[in-house]
Each structure stands twice: as structure tokens, then as C-alpha cells.
Coordinates of N, CA and C in Angstrom, one line a residue:
I1 N 85.1 104.4 88.2 CA 85.6 104.4 86.9 C 86.9 105.3 86.8
Q2 N 88.1 105.1 86.5 CA 89.0 106.0 86.2 C 89.3 106.3 84.8
T3 N 89.4 107.4 84.4 CA 89.6 107.9 83.0 C 91.0 108.2 82.7
A4 N 91.4 108.1 81.5 CA 92.6 108.3 81.1 C 93.0 109.7 81.2
D5 N 92.1 110.5 80.9 CA 92.4 112.1 81.0 C 92.4 112.8 82.2
A6 N 92.0 111.8 83.5 CA 91.9 112.5 84.6 C 93.0 111.7 85.6
S7 N 93.4 110.7 85.3 CA 94.3 109.9 86.1 C 95.7 109.3 85.4
G8 N 96.4 108.4 86.0 CA 97.6 107.8 85.4 C 97.4 106.6 84.7
V9 N 96.2 106.3 84.5 CA 95.9 105.1 83.6 C 95.8 105.3 82.1
L10 N 96.3 104.3 81.3 CA 96.4 104.4 80.0 C 95.0 104.5 79.2
E11 N 94.0 103.7 79.8 CA 92.7 103.6 79.3 C 91.6 103.6 80.4
D12 N 90.5 103.9 80.2 CA 89.3 103.9 81.1 C 89.4 102.5 81.9
T13 N 89.5 102.6 83.3 CA 89.5 101.4 84.1 C 88.2 101.3 85.0
F14 N 87.7 100.1 85.0 CA 86.5 100.0 86.1 C 86.9 99.2 87.2
T15 N 86.8 99.6 88.4 CA 87.3 98.7 89.7 C 86.1 98.6 90.6
P16 N 85.4 97.3 90.7 CA 84.4 97.4 91.7 C 84.8 97.4 93.1
V17 N 84.0 98.0 93.9 CA 84.3 98.5 95.2 C 83.2 98.0 96.2
Q18 N 83.4 97.3 97.3 CA 82.5 96.9 98.2 C 83.0 97.2 99.7
K19 N 82.3 97.8 100.6 CA 82.5 97.9 101.9 C 84.0 98.8 102.1
A20 N 84.3 99.8 101.3 CA 85.4 100.3 101.1 C 85.3 101.9 101.3
W21 N 86.4 102.6 101.5 CA 86.5 104.0 101.5 C 86.7 104.5 100.0
L22 N 86.0 105.4 99.7 CA 86.1 106.3 98.6 C 86.8 107.6 98.8
A23 N 87.8 107.7 98.2 CA 88.6 109.2 98.4 C 88.9 109.5 99.8
E24 N 89.5 108.4 100.6 CA 90.0 108.8 102.0 C 90.9 110.0 101.9
A25 N 91.7 109.9 100.9 CA 92.9 111.1 100.6 C 92.2 112.3 101.0
A26 N 90.8 112.5 100.7 CA 90.2 113.9 100.6 C 90.1 114.2 102.2
L27 N 90.2 113.5 103.2 CA 90.2 113.8 104.6 C 91.4 114.4 105.2
W28 N 92.6 114.1 104.4 CA 94.0 114.4 104.9 C 94.8 115.3 104.2
L29 N 94.2 115.6 102.9 CA 95.1 116.6 102.2 C 94.2 117.1 101.0
H30 N 94.6 118.2 100.3 CA 93.8 118.7 99.1 C 93.8 117.7 98.0
W31 N 92.8 117.1 97.7 CA 92.6 116.1 96.9 C 91.7 116.3 95.6
I32 N 92.3 116.1 94.5 CA 91.7 116.0 93.3 C 91.0 114.7 92.7
H33 N 89.9 114.5 92.7 CA 89.3 113.1 92.3 C 89.8 112.6 90.9
V34 N 90.3 111.5 90.9 CA 90.8 110.9 89.5 C 89.8 109.8 89.0
G35 N 88.5 109.9 89.4 CA 87.6 109.0 88.8 C 86.1 109.3 89.2
T36 N 85.4 108.5 88.6 CA 83.7 108.7 88.9 C 83.2 107.5 89.7
A37 N 82.4 107.7 90.6 CA 81.8 106.7 91.3 C 80.3 106.3 90.6
L38 N 80.1 105.3 90.1 CA 78.8 104.6 89.7 C 78.3 103.6 90.6
V39 N 76.9 103.5 90.7 CA 76.2 102.5 91.6 C 75.4 101.6 90.5
E40 N 75.6 100.2 90.6 CA 75.1 99.3 89.8 C 73.8 98.8 90.4
E41 N 73.8 98.8 91.9 CA 72.6 98.4 92.7 C 72.3 99.1 93.8
H42 N 71.3 99.0 94.5 CA 70.9 99.7 95.6 C 72.0 99.7 96.9
S43 N 72.5 100.7 97.3 CA 73.5 100.7 98.1 C 73.3 101.8 99.2
Q44 N 74.0 101.6 100.3 CA 74.1 102.5 101.3 C 75.7 103.2 101.5
V45 N 75.6 104.5 101.4 CA 76.8 105.3 101.4 C 76.9 106.3 102.6
M46 N 77.8 106.1 103.4 CA 78.1 107.1 104.4 C 79.1 108.3 104.2
V47 N 78.8 109.3 104.2 CA 79.5 110.5 103.9 C 80.2 111.2 105.1
C48 N 81.5 111.5 105.0 CA 82.2 112.1 106.1 C 82.7 113.4 105.5
H49 N 82.4 114.5 106.3 CA 82.7 115.9 106.0 C 84.2 116.2 106.6
A50 N 85.3 116.3 105.9 CA 86.5 116.4 106.5 C 86.5 117.4 107.7
E51 N 85.9 118.6 107.5 CA 86.2 119.6 108.6 C 85.5 119.1 109.9
S52 N 84.6 118.2 109.7 CA 83.8 117.8 110.9 C 84.5 116.5 111.6
V53 N 85.1 115.9 110.8 CA 86.0 114.7 111.2 C 87.1 115.3 111.9
I54 N 87.7 116.3 111.5 CA 89.0 117.1 112.2 C 88.6 117.6 113.5
R55 N 87.5 118.2 113.5 CA 87.0 118.9 114.7 C 86.6 117.8 115.8
T56 N 86.2 116.9 115.2 CA 85.8 115.6 116.4 C 87.0 114.9 116.7
M57 N 88.0 114.9 116.1 CA 89.4 114.2 116.5 C 90.1 115.2 117.3
M58 N 89.9 116.4 117.2 CA 90.7 117.4 118.1 C 90.4 117.5 119.5
K59 N 89.0 116.8 119.7 CA 88.5 116.9 121.2 C 89.1 116.2 122.2
N60 N 89.8 115.1 121.8 CA 90.5 114.2 122.6 C 92.1 114.4 122.5
R61 N 92.8 114.7 123.3 CA 94.2 114.8 123.0 C 95.0 113.6 122.5
V62 N 94.6 112.2 123.2 CA 95.3 111.1 122.5 C 95.0 110.9 121.1
I63 N 93.6 111.0 120.8 CA 93.1 110.6 119.5 C 93.7 111.8 118.7
C64 N 93.8 113.0 119.1 CA 94.4 114.0 118.2 C 95.9 113.7 117.9
D65 N 96.6 113.1 118.5 CA 98.0 113.0 118.6 C 98.1 111.7 117.5
I66 N 97.3 110.8 117.5 CA 97.3 109.6 116.8 C 96.8 110.1 115.3
T67 N 95.7 110.9 115.2 CA 95.1 111.4 114.0 C 96.3 112.2 113.3
K68 N 97.1 113.2 114.2 CA 98.1 113.9 113.4 C 99.3 113.0 112.8
E69 N 99.6 112.0 113.3 CA 100.7 111.1 113.0 C 100.1 110.3 111.8
Y70 N 98.9 109.8 111.7 CA 98.2 109.2 110.8 C 98.1 110.1 109.6
C71 N 97.7 111.2 109.6 CA 97.7 112.3 108.7 C 99.0 112.5 108.0
R72 N 100.0 112.7 108.9 CA 101.3 113.1 108.3 C 102.0 112.1 107.4
H73 N 101.8 110.8 108.1 CA 102.3 109.7 107.1 C 101.7 109.4 105.7
F74 N 100.2 109.5 106.1 CA 99.3 109.3 104.8 C 99.7 110.5 103.8
H75 N 100.0 111.6 104.1 CA 100.4 112.7 103.4 C 101.7 112.4 102.5
I76 N 102.6 111.9 103.3 CA 103.9 111.6 102.9 C 103.9 110.5 101.8
R77 N 103.0 109.4 102.0 CA 102.9 108.3 101.0 C 102.1 108.6 100.0
T78 N 101.1 109.6 100.2 CA 100.4 110.0 98.8 C 101.1 110.7 98.0
T79 N 102.0 111.8 98.6 CA 102.7 112.6 97.5 C 103.9 111.9 97.1
G80 N 104.3 110.6 97.7 CA 105.4 109.9 97.2 C 105.2 108.8 96.3
A81 N 103.7 108.4 95.9 CA 103.5 107.3 95.2 C 103.4 107.7 93.7
T82 N 104.5 107.4 93.1 CA 104.9 107.5 91.7 C 105.5 106.3 91.3
P83 N 105.1 105.9 90.0 CA 105.8 104.7 89.6 C 107.3 105.1 89.2
P84 N 108.2 104.0 89.4 CA 107.9 102.7 89.5 C 108.0 102.3 91.0
K85 N 108.2 103.1 91.8 CA 108.3 102.7 93.3 C 107.0 102.5 93.8
A86 N 105.9 102.8 93.3 CA 104.5 102.7 93.8 C 103.6 103.1 92.7
P87 N 102.4 102.5 92.6 CA 101.5 102.9 91.7 C 100.9 104.4 92.1
W88 N 100.4 105.0 91.1 CA 99.8 106.3 91.2 C 98.5 106.2 92.3
P89 N 98.3 107.0 93.2 CA 97.3 107.1 94.1 C 95.9 107.1 93.2
T90 N 94.9 106.5 93.9 CA 93.6 106.7 93.3 C 92.6 107.2 94.3
D91 N 91.3 107.4 93.9 CA 90.2 107.5 94.9 C 89.9 106.2 95.9
I92 N 90.3 105.0 95.3 CA 90.1 103.8 95.9 C 91.2 103.5 97.0
E93 N 92.5 103.7 96.4 CA 93.7 103.3 97.2 C 94.8 104.0 96.9
V94 N 95.5 104.2 98.2 CA 96.8 105.1 98.1 C 97.9 103.8 98.8
P95 N 98.8 103.6 97.8 CA 99.7 102.6 98.4 C 100.3 102.8 99.7
F96 N 100.4 101.9 100.4 CA 101.2 101.7 101.6 C 100.6 102.7 102.7
T97 N 99.3 102.7 102.6 CA 98.6 103.5 103.6 C 97.5 102.6 104.3
D98 N 97.6 101.4 104.6 CA 96.9 100.6 105.4 C 97.4 100.8 106.9
W99 N 96.4 100.6 107.8 CA 96.6 100.8 109.2 C 98.1 100.4 109.8
A100 N 98.3 99.1 109.4 CA 99.6 98.6 110.1 C 100.9 99.4 109.4
S101 N 100.8 99.7 108.0 CA 101.9 100.2 107.5 C 102.1 101.6 107.9
L102 N 101.1 102.3 108.3 CA 101.2 103.8 109.0 C 101.6 103.7 110.5
V103 N 101.0 102.7 111.1 CA 101.3 102.6 112.5 C 102.8 102.4 112.7
V104 N 103.4 101.5 112.1 CA 105.0 101.2 112.3 C 105.9 102.4 111.8
A105 N 105.2 103.4 111.1 CA 106.0 104.5 111.0 C 105.9 105.7 111.9
M106 N 104.9 105.6 112.8 CA 104.7 106.7 113.8 C 105.5 106.8 114.8
R107 N 105.6 107.8 115.4 CA 106.6 108.1 116.7 C 106.3 107.0 117.7
Q108 N 107.4 106.8 118.5 CA 107.3 105.6 119.5 C 106.3 106.0 120.5
E109 N 106.1 107.1 120.9 CA 105.1 107.3 121.8 C 103.6 107.1 121.6
V110 N 103.4 107.5 120.2 CA 102.1 107.0 119.8 C 102.0 105.5 119.4
Q111 N 103.0 104.8 119.0 CA 102.9 103.4 118.9 C 102.6 102.8 120.3
V112 N 103.3 103.3 121.3 CA 103.0 102.8 122.7 C 101.5 102.9 123.0
V113 N 101.0 104.0 122.8 CA 99.4 104.3 123.0 C 98.6 103.3 122.4
I114 N 98.8 103.1 121.2 CA 98.2 102.1 120.2 C 98.4 100.6 120.8
G115 N 99.5 100.3 121.2 CA 99.9 99.0 121.4 C 99.2 98.5 122.9
L116 N 99.5 99.5 123.8 CA 98.6 99.3 125.3 C 97.2 99.2 125.2
R117 N 96.6 99.9 124.2 CA 95.2 99.8 123.9 C 94.8 98.5 123.3
A118 N 95.6 97.9 122.5 CA 95.4 96.6 121.8 C 95.6 95.7 122.8
L119 N 96.5 95.8 124.0 CA 96.6 94.9 125.0 C 95.3 94.8 125.8
E120 N 94.7 96.0 126.0 CA 93.4 96.1 126.8 C 92.3 95.4 126.0
V121 N 92.3 95.4 124.8 CA 91.3 94.8 123.9 C 91.7 93.2 124.0
L122 N 92.8 92.9 123.9 CA 93.1 91.4 124.1 C 92.8 90.8 125.4
K123 N 93.0 91.5 126.5 CA 92.7 91.2 127.8 C 91.2 90.9 128.0
T124 N 90.3 91.7 127.2 CA 88.9 91.5 127.3 C 88.3 90.5 126.5
S125 N 89.0 90.0 125.5 CA 88.8 88.9 124.6 C 88.6 87.5 125.2
S126 N 87.9 86.7 124.5 CA 87.9 85.3 125.0 C 88.3 84.3 124.0
G127 N 89.2 84.7 123.1 CA 89.8 83.8 122.1 C 91.0 82.9 122.6
F128 N 91.4 82.1 121.8 CA 92.4 81.0 122.2 C 93.8 81.8 122.5
L129 N 94.2 82.8 121.7 CA 95.3 83.6 121.9 C 95.3 84.3 123.3
N130 N 94.1 84.8 123.7 CA 93.9 85.5 125.0 C 94.2 84.4 126.2
R131 N 93.6 83.3 126.0 CA 93.9 82.3 127.0 C 95.2 81.8 127.2
T132 N 96.0 81.8 126.1 CA 97.3 81.4 126.1 C 98.4 82.6 126.5
L133 N 98.1 83.7 126.1 CA 98.9 84.9 126.3 C 98.6 85.4 127.9
L134 N 99.1 84.7 128.7 CA 98.8 85.0 130.2 C 100.0 85.4 130.8
G135 N 99.8 86.1 132.1 CA 101.1 86.2 133.0 C 102.2 86.8 132.4
Q136 N 103.2 86.4 132.6 CA 104.7 86.7 132.2 C 104.7 87.2 130.8
T137 N 104.1 86.3 130.0 CA 104.0 86.5 128.5 C 103.5 87.7 128.1
R138 N 102.4 88.2 128.7 CA 101.6 89.3 128.4 C 102.3 90.6 129.0
N139 N 102.9 90.3 130.1 CA 103.9 91.4 130.8 C 105.2 91.6 129.9
K140 N 105.7 90.6 129.4 CA 106.8 90.8 128.5 C 106.5 91.6 127.2
L141 N 105.3 91.3 126.7 CA 104.8 92.0 125.5 C 104.6 93.4 125.9
K142 N 104.1 93.7 127.0 CA 103.9 95.0 127.2 C 105.2 95.8 127.5
E143 N 106.2 95.2 128.1 CA 107.5 95.7 128.2 C 108.0 96.0 126.8
Q144 N 108.0 95.1 125.9 CA 108.5 95.3 124.6 C 107.7 96.4 124.0
I145 N 106.5 96.6 124.1 CA 105.6 97.7 123.6 C 106.3 99.1 124.1
Q146 N 106.3 99.1 125.3 CA 106.8 100.3 126.0 C 108.3 100.7 125.6
D147 N 109.1 99.8 125.3 CA 110.6 100.0 124.9 C 110.7 100.2 123.6
G148 N 109.6 100.1 122.8 CA 109.5 100.2 121.3 C 110.2 99.1 120.5
L149 N 110.1 98.0 121.2 CA 110.6 96.7 120.4 C 109.5 96.0 119.7
S150 N 108.4 96.2 120.0 CA 107.1 95.5 119.4 C 106.1 96.4 119.0
T151 N 105.3 96.2 118.0 CA 104.3 97.1 117.5 C 103.1 96.2 117.5
V152 N 102.1 96.6 118.3 CA 100.8 95.8 118.3 C 99.8 96.6 118.1
L153 N 98.6 96.2 117.4 CA 97.6 97.1 117.0 C 96.3 96.2 116.9
V154 N 95.1 96.8 116.9 CA 93.9 96.2 116.6 C 93.6 96.5 115.1
T155 N 93.3 95.5 114.4 CA 93.0 95.6 112.9 C 91.6 96.1 112.7
N156 N 91.3 96.2 111.5 CA 89.9 96.7 111.2 C 88.8 95.8 111.4
T157 N 89.2 94.4 111.5 CA 88.3 93.1 111.9 C 88.2 93.0 113.6
G158 N 89.0 93.8 114.2 CA 89.0 93.7 115.6 C 89.9 92.7 116.1
E159 N 90.8 92.2 115.3 CA 91.9 91.3 115.8 C 92.9 92.1 116.3
V160 N 93.7 91.6 117.2 CA 95.0 92.1 117.8 C 96.2 91.5 117.2
Q161 N 97.2 92.2 116.5 CA 98.2 91.7 115.7 C 99.4 92.4 116.3
R162 N 100.6 91.5 116.2 CA 101.8 92.1 116.3 C 102.4 92.1 115.0
V163 N 102.8 93.4 114.5 CA 103.3 93.6 113.2 C 104.7 94.1 112.9
T164 N 105.3 93.7 111.8 CA 106.5 94.1 111.4 C 106.3 94.4 109.8
C165 N 107.1 95.5 109.5 CA 107.0 95.8 107.9 C 108.5 95.7 107.5
V166 N 108.5 94.9 106.2 CA 109.9 94.5 105.8 C 109.9 95.0 104.3
V167 N 111.1 95.6 103.9 CA 111.2 95.6 102.5 C 112.2 94.9 101.9
A168 N 112.0 94.2 100.9 CA 113.1 93.1 100.4 C 113.2 93.4 99.0
F169 N 114.4 93.1 98.5 CA 114.5 93.3 97.0 C 114.5 91.9 96.3
R170 N 114.0 91.9 95.3 CA 114.1 90.6 94.3 C 114.9 91.0 93.3
I171 N 116.2 90.9 93.1 CA 117.1 91.3 92.1 C 117.3 90.2 91.1
T172 N 116.9 90.4 89.8 CA 117.0 89.3 88.9 C 118.1 89.7 87.7
R173 N 118.8 88.8 87.2 CA 119.9 89.1 86.2 C 119.2 88.7 84.8
F174 N 119.8 89.1 83.8 CA 119.2 88.9 82.4 C 119.0 87.5 82.2
D175 N 119.5 86.5 82.8 CA 119.2 85.1 82.5 C 118.1 84.4 83.4
G176 N 117.6 85.4 84.3 CA 116.6 85.0 85.2 C 117.1 84.5 86.6
K177 N 118.3 84.5 86.8 CA 118.9 84.1 88.2 C 118.6 85.4 89.2
V178 N 118.2 84.8 90.5 CA 118.0 85.8 91.4 C 119.1 85.9 92.4
F179 N 119.3 87.3 92.8 CA 120.4 87.4 93.7 C 119.9 87.3 95.1
V180 N 120.5 86.5 95.9 CA 120.0 86.2 97.3 C 121.3 86.4 98.3
Q181 N 120.8 86.4 99.7 CA 121.7 86.6 100.5 C 122.0 85.2 101.2
V182 N 123.2 84.7 101.2 CA 123.4 83.2 101.7 C 124.0 83.0 103.1
G183 N 124.4 84.2 103.7 CA 124.8 84.0 105.1 C 125.1 85.4 105.6
K184 N 125.4 85.4 106.9 CA 125.6 86.5 107.8 C 126.9 86.6 108.4
H185 N 127.7 87.6 108.4 CA 129.0 87.7 109.0 C 128.6 87.9 110.8
S186 N 129.1 87.1 111.5 CA 128.9 87.1 112.9 C 129.7 88.1 113.7
G187 N 130.8 88.5 113.0 CA 131.8 89.5 113.7 C 132.8 88.6 114.4
E188 N 132.8 87.4 114.3 CA 133.9 86.5 114.9 C 134.7 85.8 113.7
Q189 N 134.8 86.2 112.5 CA 135.2 85.6 111.4 C 134.5 84.3 111.1
Q190 N 133.3 84.3 111.4 CA 132.4 83.2 111.0 C 131.2 83.7 110.3
I191 N 130.9 82.9 109.4 CA 129.6 83.2 108.4 C 128.5 82.2 108.8
K192 N 127.3 82.7 109.2 CA 126.3 81.9 109.5 C 125.4 81.9 108.4
P193 N 124.9 80.6 108.0 CA 124.0 80.5 106.7 C 122.7 81.2 107.1
S194 N 122.2 81.9 106.0 CA 121.1 82.7 106.2 C 120.5 83.2 104.6
M195 N 119.5 82.2 104.1 CA 119.2 82.3 102.8 C 117.9 83.2 102.8
E196 N 118.1 84.3 102.3 CA 117.0 85.4 102.2 C 117.3 86.2 101.3
L197 N 116.1 87.1 100.8 CA 116.4 88.2 99.9 C 116.9 89.4 100.6
P198 N 117.8 90.1 100.0 CA 118.3 91.3 100.8 C 117.2 92.4 101.1
G199 N 117.1 92.8 102.3 CA 116.1 93.7 102.8 C 116.3 94.2 104.2
S200 N 115.3 94.8 104.8 CA 115.5 95.3 106.1 C 114.2 95.7 106.6
L201 N 114.1 95.7 107.9 CA 112.8 95.9 108.7 C 112.6 97.7 108.5
H202 N 111.4 98.2 108.6 CA 111.1 99.6 108.8 C 111.8 100.1 110.0
K203 N 112.3 101.3 110.0 CA 112.7 102.2 111.1 C 111.6 103.2 111.3
K204 N 111.6 103.5 112.6 CA 110.6 104.6 113.0 C 110.6 105.8 112.0
G205 N 109.5 106.3 111.6 CA 109.2 107.2 110.5 C 109.6 107.0 109.3
E206 N 110.1 105.9 108.8 CA 110.7 105.6 107.5 C 109.3 105.2 106.6
S207 N 109.2 105.7 105.3 CA 108.4 105.1 104.3 C 109.0 103.9 103.7
P208 N 108.3 103.2 102.8 CA 108.9 102.2 102.1 C 110.0 102.7 101.0
D209 N 109.9 103.8 100.7 CA 111.0 104.3 99.6 C 112.1 104.8 100.6
D210 N 111.9 105.2 101.6 CA 113.1 105.4 102.6 C 114.0 104.2 102.8
V211 N 113.1 103.1 103.1 CA 113.8 101.8 103.5 C 114.6 101.4 102.2
R212 N 114.0 101.5 100.9 CA 114.6 101.1 99.7 C 115.9 101.9 99.6
R213 N 116.0 103.2 99.7 CA 117.2 103.9 99.5 C 118.1 103.6 100.6
R214 N 117.8 103.4 101.7 CA 118.7 102.9 102.8 C 119.6 101.6 102.4
I215 N 118.6 100.6 102.0 CA 119.2 99.4 101.6 C 120.2 99.5 100.3
L216 N 119.8 100.3 99.4 CA 120.7 100.6 98.4 C 122.1 101.1 98.8
A217 N 121.8 102.0 99.8 CA 123.2 102.8 100.2 C 123.8 102.0 101.1
T218 N 123.4 101.1 101.8 CA 124.2 100.2 102.6 C 124.5 98.7 102.2
K219 N 123.5 97.8 102.5 CA 123.9 96.5 102.1 C 124.1 96.3 100.5
L220 N 123.3 97.1 99.7 CA 123.5 96.8 98.4 C 124.4 97.9 97.6
G221 N 125.4 98.7 98.6 CA 126.0 99.6 98.1 C 126.7 99.4 96.7
P222 N 127.4 98.1 96.6 CA 128.3 98.0 95.3 C 127.4 97.7 94.2
L223 N 126.2 97.4 94.4 CA 125.2 97.3 93.3 C 124.3 98.5 93.0
S224 N 124.4 99.5 93.8 CA 123.4 100.5 93.7 C 123.3 101.2 92.5
E225 N 124.3 101.3 91.8 CA 124.4 102.0 90.6 C 123.9 101.2 89.2
I226 N 123.8 99.9 89.6 CA 123.4 99.2 88.4 C 121.9 98.6 88.6
V227 N 121.4 98.6 89.7 CA 120.1 98.0 90.1 C 118.9 99.0 89.5
K228 N 118.1 98.5 88.8 CA 117.0 99.4 88.4 C 115.6 99.0 88.7
L229 N 114.9 99.9 89.5 CA 113.5 99.6 90.1 C 112.6 99.3 88.9
R230 N 111.8 98.1 88.9 CA 111.0 97.8 87.9 C 109.5 97.9 88.3
G231 N 109.4 97.9 89.7 CA 108.1 97.8 90.2 C 108.1 97.2 91.7
F232 N 107.0 96.9 92.2 CA 106.9 96.4 93.5 C 105.6 95.5 93.7
D233 N 105.7 94.6 94.7 CA 104.5 93.7 95.2 C 104.5 93.9 96.6
K234 N 103.3 93.9 97.1 CA 102.9 94.0 98.6 C 102.4 92.8 99.2
D235 N 102.9 92.2 100.1 CA 102.3 91.0 100.7 C 102.0 91.2 102.1
S236 N 100.8 90.7 102.6 CA 100.4 90.9 103.9 C 100.8 89.7 104.8

């Protein structure tokens, strides 16, 4: 339960939670709880003590490096989560801190470690993707990971995924019409059709808000002074 006097909600809010972290932010930064956890039926709860988790992570150099990067970007996104660019962080969720969103912002050398480990997992799996991703295809993906051209990871369900993160603007006029990109200049005085919302891929180390500001300063430069941010939607 989130209460209006302890968090950013206007009225007391109840959010059911199953098989999820509560207050993960307390592991990575000084955190003040903004709600109260209530149990409605018999449940099992695993408690992680922050100091013990950190000490354990520090024992392995590779895991330590990944943990530091995870913590750094988790902290950036927690402190930057303010409306309208993102909802307030809560004990249940901090915006844009899912595993994939954090990995694409990490340093390239850390992404390489995560990606190569994902390929090892893929190699030992017996699914359809593994049977088709053989020989030159797998070697090419490995080269792309090492060159920083692809981000590959293992999800919390054990699946291996190649991921990209994109920020796109949906700009609407007073009459409901939507601003879209209809073409791209090829550099040879030719325009190629390309119907899409204006946006951009994440660059290394960028948060969603960094990408938003970069797009406004470059692609949407002429409109930057008149575009007002009303909110956001996140799709997976």
C-alpha cells in the first residue's frame, strides 16, 4: 500500500505483487520506503541483507564489475525518475531498471562479458533457436558482441535475447494529428521513404532521459522549444 503522505500518489494506492522484488532500491542506494507491505494469504518471503549481498558480489572480479555497473545505472535512473519524464520510483518498481534496459547502458567491456556468457548458455540449450543458430551465424553474432554492435543477454526466465532500446516521440497537434518521419535523406540528394516516429537507439551509458534530450537537440531541434513532455509509455 502506498500512502499519499509518504509517496507521490494523490491517494492511498493498493498494488498486488506476486513473485517480485520489494524495495530492490534498498540494495543499491539509501532508500526511504514509500509504502507498507501487507500479506493476504500464506506466503514465502526471502530477505536479502544489502551488506551481505555486496560482500558476496565483491568476491568475484567479473561479477563485481557487472554489479558496479548495474548499481551505477540503477542509481542514475532512480534519482532521475520524476514526472513527467517517468513515474516516481516506488518500493515495487523503479522506471527503466529492468535488466535489459540497464545492460544496454553499461560499458562495452561489461556488455561483452554478459553477451559471451549468454552465447555459452545458448550453446548448451536444446531449443529451436540453438539448432538454427550454428556455425558462421553464431560466430558472426560473437564478433558483433565483441565489437559492441549487438547486445545479447539472458533474461530472468532463462531465455537468450538480442536486445535494443529505442526512445521514440509521439508528438500530437491540438487537432490530434501525429508528427511522423516520412523519409530519410541518403546524402545523394535522394530521399528514401521511411514512415516512423522520430526517435533514436540508446547509446552507451545513456539513460532514457539522455536520449530524449539528444533527440530534441538534434532531430527535433526546430521543434524543441514548443514540444511539451506529457508522459511516457514503455513497451517490451
